[in-house]
Tab-separated table of C-alpha atoms in Angstrom:
chain	number	residue	atom	x	y	z
A	193	MET	CA	131.142	197.010	57.151
A	194	SER	CA	133.918	199.185	55.493
A	195	PHE	CA	133.724	202.679	53.956
A	196	ALA	CA	136.198	204.201	51.753
A	197	LYS	CA	136.424	207.786	50.961
A	198	VAL	CA	138.450	209.663	48.146
A	199	THR	CA	139.476	213.320	47.744
A	200	VAL	CA	140.773	214.435	44.320
A	201	VAL	CA	142.047	218.081	43.832
A	202	GLY	CA	143.259	218.975	40.037
A	203	ASN	CA	142.185	220.382	36.808
A	204	LEU	CA	139.544	218.866	34.196
A	205	GLY	CA	141.716	216.789	31.416
A	206	ALA	CA	138.919	217.669	28.849
A	207	ASP	CA	135.291	218.970	28.613
A	208	PRO	CA	132.611	217.094	30.755
A	209	GLU	CA	130.429	215.089	28.583
A	210	LEU	CA	126.465	215.089	29.147
A	211	ARG	CA	124.266	212.322	28.214
A	212	TYR	CA	121.018	210.998	29.618
A	213	MET	CA	120.059	207.566	30.547
A	214	PRO	CA	117.189	205.380	29.159
A	215	ASN	CA	115.001	206.702	32.046
A	216	GLY	CA	115.951	210.298	31.183
A	217	ASN	CA	118.292	211.082	34.158
A	218	PRO	CA	121.469	212.999	33.183
A	219	VAL	CA	124.540	211.467	33.952
A	220	THR	CA	128.226	213.518	32.911
A	221	SER	CA	131.374	212.143	32.817
A	222	PHE	CA	134.749	213.813	33.142
A	223	SER	CA	138.549	213.321	34.002
A	224	ILE	CA	140.621	215.042	36.473
A	225	CYS	CA	144.627	215.192	36.303
A	226	ALA	CA	145.729	215.809	39.904
A	227	ASN	CA	149.594	216.262	40.064
A	228	GLU	CA	151.703	214.244	42.744
A	229	ARG	CA	154.830	216.017	43.819
A	230	ARG	CA	157.645	214.511	46.168
A	231	GLY	CA	160.802	215.707	47.315
A	232	SER	CA	162.665	219.002	47.197
A	233	GLY	CA	165.106	220.636	45.183
A	234	GLU	CA	167.012	218.089	42.607
A	235	ASP	CA	165.460	215.181	43.883
A	236	ARG	CA	161.919	216.899	43.329
A	237	THR	CA	159.978	214.258	41.322
A	238	GLU	CA	156.556	215.043	39.660
A	239	LYS	CA	153.734	212.707	38.419
A	240	GLN	CA	150.372	213.148	36.876
A	241	LEU	CA	147.546	210.942	38.175
A	242	TRP	CA	144.225	210.384	36.202
A	243	PHE	CA	140.975	209.886	37.516
A	244	LYS	CA	137.515	209.413	35.763
A	245	ALA	CA	134.277	210.567	37.540
A	246	ASN	CA	130.397	210.363	36.725
A	247	VAL	CA	128.150	212.930	38.567
A	248	PHE	CA	124.386	212.407	38.324
A	249	GLY	CA	120.819	214.296	38.677
A	250	ASN	CA	121.076	218.100	38.852
A	251	SER	CA	124.912	217.745	39.683
A	252	ALA	CA	125.463	216.429	36.107
A	253	GLU	CA	123.903	219.285	34.366
A	254	ALA	CA	125.725	221.866	36.675
A	255	VAL	CA	129.148	220.343	35.745
A	256	ALA	CA	128.303	220.382	31.888
A	257	THR	CA	126.983	224.036	32.185
A	258	HIS	CA	129.371	225.433	34.253
A	259	LEU	CA	132.895	223.599	34.056
A	260	LYS	CA	135.303	223.171	30.914
A	261	LYS	CA	138.587	221.786	30.307
A	262	GLY	CA	141.400	223.079	32.417
A	263	ASP	CA	139.095	224.441	35.264
A	264	PRO	CA	140.311	223.628	38.973
A	265	VAL	CA	137.746	220.742	40.293
A	266	TYR	CA	137.534	219.467	43.897
A	267	LEU	CA	135.760	215.942	43.748
A	268	GLU	CA	135.243	214.097	47.163
A	269	GLY	CA	133.258	210.968	47.400
């Protein structure tokens, strides 16, 4: 058995989108922009990394209600 875990810290790239599945369960989709910084001084580079995520159930409704574009987020899963 293998297991992978991802942690993303960044900002919402757009307002979350709440929708409902055919069975009535809520699902919210959103994008996160995280900046990857390497080096220092003149050798410093910065790259934007984009991630897409979905949350379900009560978490979906909370994200859609309380978060908006630009808000800082911590995602683990």
